[in-house]
XYZ file of C-alpha atoms in Angstrom:
774
model
C -37.204 43.160 54.838
C -36.879 42.361 51.131
C -38.924 40.443 48.556
C -37.437 37.671 46.464
C -38.444 36.597 42.944
C -37.607 33.243 41.407
C -38.664 32.264 37.883
C -37.727 28.966 36.235
C -38.281 29.307 32.498
C -38.602 26.196 30.353
C -40.287 24.735 27.326
C -43.974 23.841 27.712
C -44.868 22.239 31.061
C -47.744 19.729 30.735
C -50.911 21.244 32.181
C -51.611 18.187 34.352
C -48.285 18.644 36.187
C -48.520 22.322 37.013
C -50.665 22.179 40.169
C -48.337 19.748 41.941
C -45.305 21.629 40.645
C -46.525 24.771 42.415
C -46.901 22.857 45.664
C -43.489 21.235 45.285
C -41.762 24.538 44.520
C -43.178 26.179 47.637
C -42.298 23.154 49.778
C -38.707 22.903 48.544
C -38.128 26.638 48.895
C -39.535 26.646 52.434
C -37.300 23.719 53.388
C -34.204 25.468 52.041
C -35.036 28.635 53.997
C -35.740 26.691 57.181
C -32.401 24.878 56.943
C -30.673 28.278 56.949
C -32.846 29.684 59.726
C -34.932 31.922 57.477
C -38.676 32.294 57.078
C -40.631 34.308 54.531
C -43.583 36.456 55.489
C -45.713 35.080 52.626
C -45.039 32.933 49.578
C -46.953 33.105 46.294
C -46.397 30.590 43.508
C -47.506 30.980 39.880
C -47.346 28.765 36.837
C -47.833 29.147 33.098
C -47.077 26.659 30.320
C -43.540 28.046 30.127
C -42.585 28.998 33.652
C -42.803 28.386 37.382
C -42.522 31.515 39.491
C -42.270 32.161 43.224
C -42.425 35.411 45.146
C -41.327 35.355 48.804
C -42.229 38.436 50.838
C -40.353 40.046 53.727
C -37.084 38.155 53.789
C -34.429 39.526 56.186
C -31.128 40.760 54.757
C -29.157 38.232 56.804
C -29.634 35.100 58.830
C -29.231 35.506 62.577
C -25.898 34.768 64.192
C -26.013 31.587 66.237
C -23.877 30.108 68.974
C -23.696 26.346 69.346
C -22.116 24.283 72.087
C -20.734 20.748 71.833
C -19.794 18.637 74.825
C -16.456 16.849 74.408
C -14.282 14.369 76.251
C -12.994 14.840 79.826
C -9.904 16.974 80.312
C -7.888 13.879 81.191
C -8.867 12.037 77.995
C -6.166 10.871 75.560
C -4.859 13.420 73.088
C -6.277 11.440 70.150
C -9.837 11.816 71.527
C -9.405 15.542 72.152
C -7.890 16.188 68.722
C -10.701 14.222 67.043
C -13.263 16.322 68.898
C -11.554 19.504 67.708
C -11.485 18.375 64.069
C -15.138 17.389 64.205
C -16.196 20.838 65.401
C -13.661 22.922 63.461
C -11.875 24.433 66.452
C -8.366 24.357 67.918
C -7.473 23.066 71.401
C -6.862 26.541 72.773
C -10.444 27.499 71.787
C -11.961 24.815 73.989
C -13.535 25.669 77.336
C -13.271 23.492 80.439
C -16.395 23.128 82.555
C -17.257 21.018 85.538
C -19.652 18.166 84.742
C -20.573 16.134 87.836
C -17.265 16.920 89.456
C -15.177 16.087 86.388
C -13.483 18.759 84.194
C -14.826 18.388 80.647
C -14.013 20.106 77.365
C -16.700 22.110 75.537
C -16.508 23.645 72.076
C -18.370 26.907 71.540
C -18.971 27.518 67.856
C -20.106 31.014 66.962
C -21.620 31.159 63.509
C -22.024 34.682 62.127
C -25.084 35.590 60.134
C -25.003 34.980 56.387
C -26.311 37.229 53.659
C -29.696 36.005 52.521
C -28.515 36.444 48.955
C -25.771 33.861 49.545
C -28.285 31.448 51.072
C -30.570 31.842 48.062
C -27.666 31.384 45.637
C -27.136 27.921 47.105
C -30.860 27.167 47.499
C -31.929 27.752 43.877
C -29.683 25.059 42.283
C -30.583 22.670 45.122
C -34.291 23.186 44.458
C -33.877 22.572 40.739
C -31.916 19.361 41.244
C -34.329 18.020 43.882
C -37.523 18.862 41.971
C -39.783 15.761 41.884
C -41.339 15.912 38.414
C -43.503 12.829 37.646
C -41.632 12.597 34.352
C -38.456 14.448 33.449
C -35.885 14.519 30.667
C -32.280 15.330 29.796
C -31.412 17.280 26.665
C -28.573 18.525 24.512
C -25.011 17.232 24.465
C -24.981 16.992 28.259
C -27.730 14.383 28.128
C -25.116 11.765 27.219
C -24.236 11.749 30.910
C -26.669 10.346 33.456
C -25.445 13.032 35.868
C -26.762 15.876 33.712
C -29.651 18.067 34.759
C -33.184 16.678 34.489
C -36.274 18.864 34.122
C -39.796 18.313 32.884
C -38.847 20.039 29.606
C -35.564 21.779 28.692
C -34.811 24.484 31.255
C -34.125 27.769 29.452
C -33.491 30.414 32.058
C -33.470 31.459 35.711
C -34.551 34.787 37.125
C -33.516 35.224 40.766
C -33.788 38.736 42.209
C -33.651 39.728 45.890
C -35.004 43.250 46.160
C -33.267 44.925 43.210
C -30.148 42.760 43.356
C -29.429 39.722 41.246
C -28.916 36.464 43.109
C -26.069 34.997 41.112
C -26.270 31.250 40.661
C -25.967 28.736 37.866
C -26.719 25.126 37.100
C -25.475 23.119 34.123
C -24.379 26.291 32.335
C -27.682 28.120 32.885
C -26.959 31.350 34.748
C -29.438 33.487 36.607
C -30.248 36.917 35.235
C -32.766 39.733 35.056
C -34.227 38.688 31.697
C -37.153 36.477 30.852
C -39.386 36.143 27.792
C -42.919 37.213 27.042
C -45.619 35.535 24.983
C -44.351 33.133 22.354
C -46.410 34.763 19.553
C -46.956 38.306 20.809
C -43.322 38.927 21.765
C -42.456 40.818 18.584
C -45.378 43.229 18.961
C -44.786 46.159 21.266
C -48.005 46.537 23.272
C -49.645 49.852 23.893
C -49.487 51.045 27.508
C -52.632 50.178 29.445
C -53.482 52.085 32.567
C -52.766 49.945 35.636
C -50.840 47.291 33.734
C -47.294 48.466 34.359
C -45.638 48.704 37.730
C -45.015 52.121 39.257
C -42.107 53.815 37.593
C -42.029 51.371 34.675
C -42.907 51.988 31.072
C -43.705 49.794 28.132
C -40.354 50.580 26.520
C -38.417 49.771 29.693
C -40.129 46.377 29.915
C -38.237 45.170 26.850
C -34.571 45.347 25.971
C -34.723 43.365 22.748
C -37.277 41.414 20.756
C -38.694 38.652 22.936
C -36.740 39.618 26.054
C -38.127 41.303 29.162
C -35.956 42.868 31.845
C -37.451 42.301 35.285
C -36.703 44.793 38.041
C -37.810 42.560 40.902
C -40.792 40.943 42.546
C -42.642 44.276 42.555
C -42.925 44.599 38.756
C -42.720 40.963 37.618
C -46.403 40.237 37.031
C -47.195 43.586 35.398
C -44.226 43.559 33.018
C -45.232 40.105 31.855
C -48.840 41.260 31.476
C -47.625 44.108 29.260
C -46.068 41.422 27.069
C -49.207 39.293 26.907
C -48.438 36.844 29.706
C -50.867 36.499 32.611
C -48.670 34.771 35.136
C -51.412 34.148 37.724
C -52.983 30.772 36.897
C -56.131 31.563 38.895
C -56.670 34.751 36.890
C -56.348 32.786 33.648
C -58.879 30.263 34.940
C -61.348 33.059 35.696
C -60.861 34.534 32.226
C -61.548 31.158 30.606
C -64.492 30.306 32.844
C -66.202 33.670 32.458
C -65.226 34.179 28.816
C -66.464 30.764 27.676
C -69.742 31.232 29.513
C -70.205 34.694 27.993
C -69.404 33.477 24.472
C -72.110 30.828 24.783
C -74.588 33.159 26.460
C -74.171 35.825 23.775
C -75.216 33.215 21.218
C -78.312 32.230 23.205
C -76.673 29.044 24.460
C -75.565 27.558 27.759
C -72.072 26.298 28.416
C -71.717 22.749 29.694
C -69.581 23.492 32.741
C -66.357 21.566 33.135
C -64.008 22.839 35.845
C -61.344 20.292 34.958
C -61.281 21.642 31.417
C -61.022 25.200 32.748
C -57.911 24.262 34.729
C -56.421 22.341 31.808
C -56.897 25.200 29.350
C -55.395 27.627 31.861
C -52.357 25.370 31.941
C -52.110 25.438 28.142
C -52.316 29.191 27.600
C -50.578 32.344 28.796
C -53.033 34.796 27.229
C -56.364 32.896 27.015
C -59.055 34.068 24.608
C -62.281 31.955 24.518
C -63.861 31.746 21.046
C -67.180 30.297 19.928
C -67.210 27.895 16.984
C -69.756 25.513 15.480
C -70.018 22.146 13.742
C -72.440 20.489 11.353
C -75.746 19.732 13.158
C -75.829 16.379 11.327
C -73.242 15.163 13.832
C -75.852 15.485 16.575
C -77.156 12.079 15.478
C -74.136 10.698 17.306
C -74.726 10.251 21.083
C -74.021 13.394 23.043
C -71.454 11.660 25.228
C -69.385 10.823 22.155
C -69.418 14.441 20.980
C -68.479 15.723 24.418
C -65.674 13.204 24.806
C -64.324 13.941 21.319
C -64.360 17.689 21.980
C -63.003 17.453 25.498
C -60.351 14.753 25.305
C -58.985 15.321 21.823
C -59.415 19.068 21.432
C -59.885 20.543 24.950
C -63.117 22.250 23.822
C -66.132 23.160 25.904
C -69.467 22.111 24.442
C -72.703 24.056 24.513
C -76.328 23.119 25.019
C -79.600 24.790 24.253
C -81.316 26.472 27.194
C -84.576 24.968 28.520
C -87.758 25.343 26.452
C -85.905 26.136 23.249
C -86.053 24.374 19.851
C -83.582 25.068 17.104
C -83.188 24.539 13.414
C -80.600 22.281 11.889
C -78.970 25.104 10.016
C -78.476 27.469 12.944
C -75.087 29.065 13.195
C -74.106 31.805 15.603
C -72.095 34.644 14.200
C -68.508 34.398 15.270
C -65.140 35.967 14.715
C -65.214 39.724 14.663
C -68.998 40.150 14.547
C -71.191 40.218 17.631
C -73.020 36.901 18.253
C -76.803 37.012 18.029
C -78.740 37.155 21.288
C -80.857 34.175 20.275
C -80.904 31.397 17.727
C -83.947 31.044 15.408
C -86.605 28.519 16.414
C -87.063 25.300 14.500
C -89.387 25.299 11.534
C -89.209 21.689 10.387
C -91.608 19.240 12.144
C -89.061 16.447 11.661
C -86.563 18.070 13.954
C -86.232 16.431 17.318
C -86.793 18.403 20.489
C -83.509 19.950 21.584
C -84.632 21.041 25.062
C -81.497 21.053 27.236
C -79.775 18.993 24.546
C -76.376 19.468 23.032
C -76.087 22.306 20.513
C -73.803 22.222 17.440
C -71.450 24.774 19.014
C -68.254 24.661 21.013
C -65.884 27.042 22.773
C -62.162 26.741 22.176
C -59.467 28.646 24.064
C -56.946 30.462 21.905
C -53.540 31.508 23.232
C -53.447 34.739 21.278
C -55.532 37.849 20.689
C -55.732 37.523 16.921
C -55.856 40.598 14.723
C -58.857 39.208 12.782
C -60.885 38.656 15.957
C -60.192 34.948 15.892
C -61.872 34.058 12.586
C -58.952 32.033 11.264
C -58.495 30.273 14.613
C -62.166 29.325 14.764
C -62.154 28.088 11.164
C -59.120 25.908 11.857
C -60.637 24.435 15.011
C -63.927 23.773 13.257
C -62.081 21.872 10.556
C -60.221 19.728 13.087
C -63.363 18.984 15.120
C -65.295 18.096 11.961
C -62.676 15.463 11.137
C -62.891 14.041 14.655
C -66.680 13.939 14.572
C -66.642 12.339 11.122
C -64.617 9.477 12.565
C -67.013 9.179 15.483
C -70.041 9.100 13.193
C -68.385 6.476 11.020
C -67.813 4.270 14.081
C -71.387 4.874 15.241
C -72.864 3.828 11.926
C -70.484 0.892 11.448
C -71.138 -0.617 14.885
C -74.899 -0.630 14.304
C -74.507 -2.883 11.257
C -73.701 -5.757 13.631
C -76.103 -6.907 16.349
C -74.982 -7.005 19.960
C -75.388 -10.793 19.920
C -72.836 -11.036 17.111
C -70.535 -8.568 18.853
C -70.759 -10.705 21.996
C -69.454 -13.757 20.147
C -66.123 -11.979 19.692
C -65.643 -11.808 23.472
C -64.292 -15.354 23.357
C -61.172 -13.877 21.723
C -60.438 -11.589 24.694
C -58.672 -13.056 27.727
C -60.194 -11.884 30.989
C -57.523 -13.551 33.126
C -55.274 -16.455 32.351
C -56.750 -18.472 35.230
C -60.350 -17.334 34.720
C -60.738 -17.708 30.981
C -62.079 -15.226 28.464
C -64.487 -12.338 28.800
C -67.087 -14.654 27.263
C -66.537 -17.056 30.179
C -67.063 -14.241 32.645
C -70.238 -13.155 30.830
C -71.556 -16.710 31.084
C -70.994 -16.730 34.846
C -72.512 -13.286 35.301
C -75.585 -14.251 33.256
C -76.269 -17.345 35.382
C -75.698 -15.476 38.628
C -77.876 -12.527 37.546
C -80.722 -14.833 36.512
C -80.490 -16.699 39.824
C -80.544 -13.432 41.791
C -83.566 -12.185 39.844
C -85.376 -15.474 40.538
C -84.926 -15.298 44.316
C -88.020 -14.700 46.376
C -88.191 -13.239 49.825
C -88.550 -10.088 51.862
C -86.175 -7.349 50.829
C -85.429 -8.693 47.343
C -86.159 -6.773 44.140
C -88.420 -8.517 41.675
C -87.125 -8.553 38.109
C -87.869 -10.492 34.944
C -85.309 -13.336 34.998
C -85.274 -13.668 31.185
C -84.619 -9.954 30.677
C -81.977 -10.019 33.410
C -80.156 -12.930 31.796
C -80.280 -11.339 28.340
C -78.961 -8.035 29.636
C -76.126 -9.850 31.392
C -75.182 -11.786 28.251
C -74.987 -8.555 26.235
C -73.534 -6.202 28.862
C -69.931 -6.618 27.667
C -70.657 -6.826 23.936
C -69.687 -3.219 23.252
C -66.094 -3.937 24.297
C -65.402 -5.127 20.752
C -67.096 -2.202 18.994
C -65.161 0.428 17.088
C -66.530 3.245 19.246
C -65.393 1.744 22.547
C -62.067 0.861 20.941
C -61.609 4.581 20.260
C -63.121 5.758 23.571
C -62.821 3.090 26.289
C -64.549 5.478 28.708
C -67.809 4.830 26.854
C -68.039 1.089 27.563
C -71.463 0.204 28.839
C -72.908 3.498 27.655
C -72.472 2.607 23.984
C -73.855 -0.871 24.597
C -76.994 0.754 25.970
C -77.334 2.961 22.906
C -76.821 0.050 20.519
C -79.373 -2.045 22.437
C -81.869 0.793 22.191
C -81.254 1.146 18.447
C -81.659 -2.626 18.102
C -85.116 -2.415 19.649
C -84.378 -4.342 22.842
C -86.608 -3.705 25.885
C -85.741 -0.552 27.793
C -84.995 -2.634 30.905
C -82.315 -4.492 28.955
C -80.742 -1.416 27.350
C -80.705 0.443 30.688
C -79.059 -2.516 32.410
C -76.362 -2.735 29.723
C -75.733 1.010 29.972
C -75.563 1.202 33.780
C -74.196 -2.172 34.865
C -70.780 -0.685 35.696
C -72.370 1.723 38.173
C -71.511 2.902 40.723
C -67.926 3.463 39.586
C -67.090 6.063 42.229
C -68.253 7.612 45.450
C -70.314 10.281 43.759
C -71.778 8.049 41.051
C -75.470 7.118 40.922
C -76.526 3.724 42.246
C -78.785 1.631 39.955
C -82.360 1.201 41.172
C -84.097 -0.540 38.247
C -84.406 -4.241 39.242
C -82.854 -5.677 36.065
C -79.948 -3.219 36.237
C -79.449 -3.884 39.939
C -79.095 -7.646 39.495
C -76.825 -7.423 36.441
C -74.576 -4.839 38.094
C -74.456 -6.766 41.342
C -73.796 -10.084 39.597
C -70.898 -8.539 37.657
C -69.251 -7.203 40.813
C -69.878 -10.294 42.912
C -68.484 -12.553 40.195
C -65.349 -10.410 40.061
C -64.885 -10.679 43.816
C -65.542 -14.408 44.018
C -63.473 -15.323 40.963
C -60.327 -13.512 41.992
C -60.597 -14.738 45.556
C -60.946 -18.277 44.248
C -57.588 -18.011 42.475
C -55.918 -16.289 45.417
C -55.636 -12.809 43.909
C -56.298 -10.563 46.896
C -55.689 -6.836 47.332
C -52.516 -6.277 49.349
C -51.550 -2.954 50.873
C -51.875 -0.246 48.240
C -51.925 -2.775 45.401
C -55.258 -3.713 43.902
C -54.598 -4.509 40.218
C -58.054 -5.965 39.597
C -59.982 -3.163 41.359
C -61.535 -5.525 43.895
C -61.926 -2.739 46.449
C -63.947 -0.724 43.947
C -66.062 -3.779 43.097
C -66.718 -4.407 46.800
C -67.684 -0.799 47.489
C -69.969 -0.817 44.442
C -71.673 -4.021 45.583
C -72.102 -2.646 49.101
C -73.722 0.551 47.834
C -76.096 -1.376 45.582
C -77.097 -3.696 48.429
C -77.607 -0.909 50.963
C -79.286 1.635 48.692
C -81.744 -0.994 47.413
C -82.225 -2.617 50.835
C -81.331 -6.054 49.469
C -81.562 -8.695 52.198
C -79.182 -11.232 50.746
C -76.607 -13.245 52.652
C -73.042 -13.502 51.403
C -72.861 -17.268 51.867
C -75.750 -17.935 49.483
C -74.286 -16.215 46.407
C -70.803 -17.540 47.205
C -72.181 -21.078 47.082
C -73.980 -20.424 43.793
C -70.980 -18.645 42.253
C -68.763 -21.551 43.228
C -70.899 -23.964 41.196
C -70.487 -21.814 38.070
C -66.741 -21.267 38.303
C -64.899 -24.195 36.754
C -61.190 -23.989 37.485
C -58.411 -26.396 36.695
C -56.723 -25.248 39.902
C -58.383 -23.594 42.884
C -56.202 -21.718 45.352
C -59.027 -21.003 47.801
C -61.598 -23.833 47.873
C -64.106 -21.824 49.944
C -63.419 -18.097 49.953
C -66.727 -17.186 51.600
C -65.228 -16.157 54.930
C -62.415 -14.224 53.262
C -64.881 -12.358 51.047
C -67.150 -11.606 54.001
C -64.209 -10.208 55.976
C -63.153 -8.146 52.953
C -66.680 -6.752 52.556
C -66.783 -5.809 56.230
C -63.500 -3.909 55.866
C -64.835 -2.087 52.812
C -68.084 -1.396 54.683
C -66.074 0.330 57.406
C -64.559 2.618 54.777
C -67.962 3.279 53.209
C -69.697 3.956 56.532
C -66.895 6.167 57.836
C -68.201 9.004 55.681
C -71.594 8.529 57.350
C -69.966 8.970 60.754
C -70.132 5.300 61.811
C -67.184 4.147 63.919
C -65.222 1.094 62.811
C -65.285 -0.440 66.293
C -69.084 -0.249 66.338
C -69.213 -2.252 63.102
C -66.895 -4.865 64.632
C -69.117 -5.043 67.697
C -72.337 -5.395 65.701
C -70.868 -7.976 63.313
C -72.087 -11.038 65.315
C -75.728 -10.025 64.819
C -75.359 -10.204 61.012
C -75.906 -13.934 60.793
C -74.737 -15.250 57.407
C -73.670 -11.905 55.991
C -76.723 -9.637 55.764
C -75.140 -6.220 55.210
C -78.441 -4.339 55.511
C -79.040 -5.938 58.892
C -75.499 -5.098 59.988
C -75.799 -1.418 59.068
C -79.148 -1.061 60.801
C -77.796 -2.728 63.908
C -74.643 -0.618 63.762
C -76.572 2.633 63.578
C -78.766 1.665 66.527
C -75.749 0.516 68.542
C -73.763 3.701 67.916
C -76.723 5.855 68.884
C -77.049 3.840 72.113
C -73.394 3.850 73.202
C -73.276 7.622 72.810
C -76.012 8.042 75.437
C -75.388 8.160 79.182
C -77.063 4.768 79.607
C -74.855 3.321 76.887
C -71.627 4.709 78.341
C -72.414 3.409 81.827
C -73.612 0.024 80.572
C -70.389 -0.331 78.547
C -68.366 0.429 81.676
C -70.350 -2.166 83.650
C -69.897 -4.722 80.877
C -66.133 -4.241 80.777
C -65.890 -4.468 84.552
C -67.865 -7.715 84.539
C -65.756 -9.123 81.687
C -62.514 -8.237 83.463
C -63.636 -9.986 86.643
C -64.617 -13.092 84.700
C -61.336 -13.018 82.787
C -59.334 -12.859 86.014
C -61.221 -15.859 87.311
C -59.764 -18.046 84.581
C -61.947 -17.432 81.541
C -63.837 -20.727 81.876
C -66.083 -19.525 84.632
C -68.519 -18.176 82.077
C -69.115 -18.574 78.356
C -67.402 -15.894 76.311
C -69.430 -16.103 73.144
C -72.952 -14.966 72.474
C -75.280 -17.888 72.099
C -73.464 -20.067 74.682
C -75.229 -21.400 77.788
C -76.503 -18.368 79.683
C -76.881 -18.289 83.473
C -80.617 -18.215 84.148
C -82.991 -19.358 86.874
C -82.882 -22.814 85.265
C -81.200 -25.097 87.877
C -79.981 -27.374 85.084
C -77.847 -24.706 83.414
C -74.115 -25.299 83.727
C -70.988 -23.256 84.170
C -67.474 -24.652 84.408
C -67.866 -28.384 84.774
C -70.404 -28.456 87.607
C -73.932 -27.351 88.395
C -74.697 -23.624 88.160
C -76.574 -22.173 91.131
C -79.960 -20.855 89.968
C -80.655 -17.151 90.094
C -84.118 -17.229 91.617
C -84.618 -16.814 95.399
C -85.827 -20.398 95.871
C -82.958 -22.033 93.921
C -80.067 -20.210 95.601
C -78.526 -21.704 98.733
C -78.495 -18.268 100.309
C -80.656 -15.183 100.392
C -79.330 -12.742 97.760
C -78.565 -9.196 98.722
C -80.936 -6.485 97.571
C -78.724 -5.263 94.685
C -78.038 -8.861 93.644
C -81.747 -9.657 93.575
C -82.411 -6.459 91.558
C -79.917 -7.521 88.881
C -81.430 -11.031 88.696
C -84.917 -9.577 88.265
C -83.699 -7.056 85.668
C -82.073 -9.830 83.630
C -85.178 -11.999 83.882
C -87.205 -9.073 82.471
C -84.706 -7.798 79.896
C -83.510 -11.005 78.237
C -86.868 -12.041 76.733
C -87.394 -8.480 75.501
C -83.930 -8.372 73.900
C -84.433 -11.764 72.284
C -87.815 -10.801 70.855
C -86.539 -7.440 69.604
C -83.523 -9.000 67.866
C -85.704 -11.633 66.189
C -88.028 -8.860 64.993
C -84.987 -6.788 63.891
C -86.122 -3.949 66.130
C -82.671 -2.906 67.276
C -83.730 0.318 68.961
C -86.101 -1.720 71.146
C -83.280 -4.132 71.966
C -81.069 -1.227 73.067
C -83.901 0.151 75.200
C -84.262 -3.225 76.919
C -80.498 -3.307 77.551
C -80.637 0.193 79.024
C -82.769 -1.215 81.838
C -79.694 -3.138 83.030
C -77.592 -0.029 83.548
C -78.785 0.938 87.033
C -78.928 -2.654 88.427
C -75.373 -3.469 87.294
C -74.057 -0.193 88.730
C -75.776 -0.899 92.056
C -74.517 -4.489 92.035
C -70.882 -3.402 91.791
C -71.389 -0.770 94.512
C -73.156 -2.971 97.092
C -72.189 -6.608 96.399
C -68.854 -8.374 96.953
C -68.376 -10.741 94.026
C -65.364 -12.639 95.407
C -67.105 -13.538 98.635
C -65.418 -15.913 101.106
C -68.435 -18.188 100.765
C -67.720 -20.359 97.666
C -71.445 -20.719 96.920
C -71.992 -16.974 96.856
C -68.846 -16.404 94.822
C -69.855 -19.020 92.262
C -73.399 -17.708 91.952
C -72.280 -14.097 91.540
C -69.730 -15.007 88.885
C -72.470 -16.853 87.044
C -74.710 -13.811 87.373
C -72.025 -11.602 85.805
C -71.632 -14.168 83.010
C -75.357 -14.041 82.455
C -75.221 -10.241 82.292
C -72.331 -10.329 79.838
C -74.065 -12.790 77.554
C -77.290 -10.814 77.690
C -75.314 -7.894 76.264
C -73.756 -10.236 73.685
C -77.211 -10.930 72.324
C -77.075 -7.425 70.871
C -73.380 -6.908 70.160
C -69.888 -7.854 71.241
C -69.244 -4.919 73.554
C -65.636 -5.999 74.019
C -64.930 -4.577 70.541
C -66.177 -1.102 71.476
C -63.515 1.421 72.349
C -63.845 3.646 75.383
């Protein structure tokens, strides 16, 4: 068994592509091995900004010899058929075998394939992997790029290292030949490192790791990682992530600060460096007047910096600066002395951690100074935008929304704001059980200003801050806190893990914004289809559902659809009344949302009829009670009895009993009807015959259960309704065991079919059990 090393050296691979590239490399390599009948004991994949590497353990020296058989034409077949069979399988006629197949002599070809050297298999596999590599974006380069058939790679491919054991796997692609040599760190390559105990592979030395400046000779998979480490390349991406994570945290801690954790930034910096060195820098505390989110976004997005915060119960002076560079950072930062300084408890500190890609000889002083200069320029721009935007009121900013097209069929953003404001005010004015009470005037004002920050300089620079900056500007303008909070949070929730608004004004503005989006696009016929959802209607629906459920809002879909329709003035309407379409769409989204809570989709379908005009809170409560019931023994048996009764009624023509909940139910009322004639009553005195004991028990159970179910449903006590239904389980089981439904006596047969219809419709009062699987 032998280990195999493959390294694909290139110019810098974007950090965001490296994780998928590792997965793709392992997948493609495994597929190539499997096609040749090989399998590795274990596969490890690494990535750095300049290379993808794979180590496959325990590969056999050869593939196994295989023998394949192919059945051919009969012995008496024409010569053309026999010769064609021979050509297809690469054999001659005298190599064919004749075997008896069902009494007829038939030719068979036996193809013996000897084992192949694994090195030969790999020599073919490596170029195939490179050509098939699915980079999200790739390029051609050099003179060969004039041809569309030339090699494509994420960045120019520079070299290939392919070593099986100690032997080179010779292969080439587009003039790039495999070899033993790779390169070390881009900046450290000309410095011969001192030997470090444990760094070099057994039998290797620092001098043997390098044949010329910048080149490293690799012996095989056994010494690959350590020879690169000796030349300042940590090939293991997870090790680099740990160095960055721990080093950044330590740099902040040594200065008496706390690092604002950001795992995504850890991974990104690991993908940008081969020899990561976290360094602590600082910026002018005057920039802290800018909102923290702006500073964090500037540092993170533009510069890939971590930011720091002060630990709890600490106050700090404006002129604090941690020592950095070669000196040891102080263990604490001096306390504030000026009474004008704001409390910095758990607030952002004027420090950051950058990740260098080099162990600088000056301890990083020059690197820190350069990064501080760049960040200062970025923060100066941010502060300029912050100050400039505040010179114009949100009301004046909002007037510019009329210049931004929301959708060609729905008008401008100003038109949307007008609709949202009217809808939000109407929602806030509603009275009733389960509705949040909010100030309608504040709700309307918040809605009219919620999109105003879209035209500000800050949001133009950082679109991620829309809403948030509007909240800050409203606060600076002196607007009520309810208004500024609603402007800030009206986009929430934007994802599954995002907070759901609970303040009444915010709730109604956020809900109105999402409901208007749904209604408007459905009115013009723009629906999500398959994986396409260009207007994020699924996200809007999920956000609206979470707001409604988390705030227990008892509002029917039809009501706001009718109001929204009055506010939407269209020259052309593709869907005159989209209420039913929207309700169906919300139910589908609700299934997705409730799936994470363990609620089955078929249970939601079954409980849907109890929702009335679209009360999602009522539906979820009913769904939860129904699922809990059908998972009990009583529920399972009652479901079986229901389906048996429904099947019997279906076989009898479907008109022998009403199929929908709320239709005429068979009761002891002699005037009730089924089919086109009189329905025999279910009481002893009304029937033309004496019911059997099990039949009478079911009639009595229905007489007792139906009023209880009706009362429980009206009181929205779904658990009580399920308990009342459970009382029908034993009577229906006994009925099917002891009573013949299709009796020869037409009167008995008719009465018993009506009794089953009554049972089915009693169940339909709670849910449509026909939708439940099982």
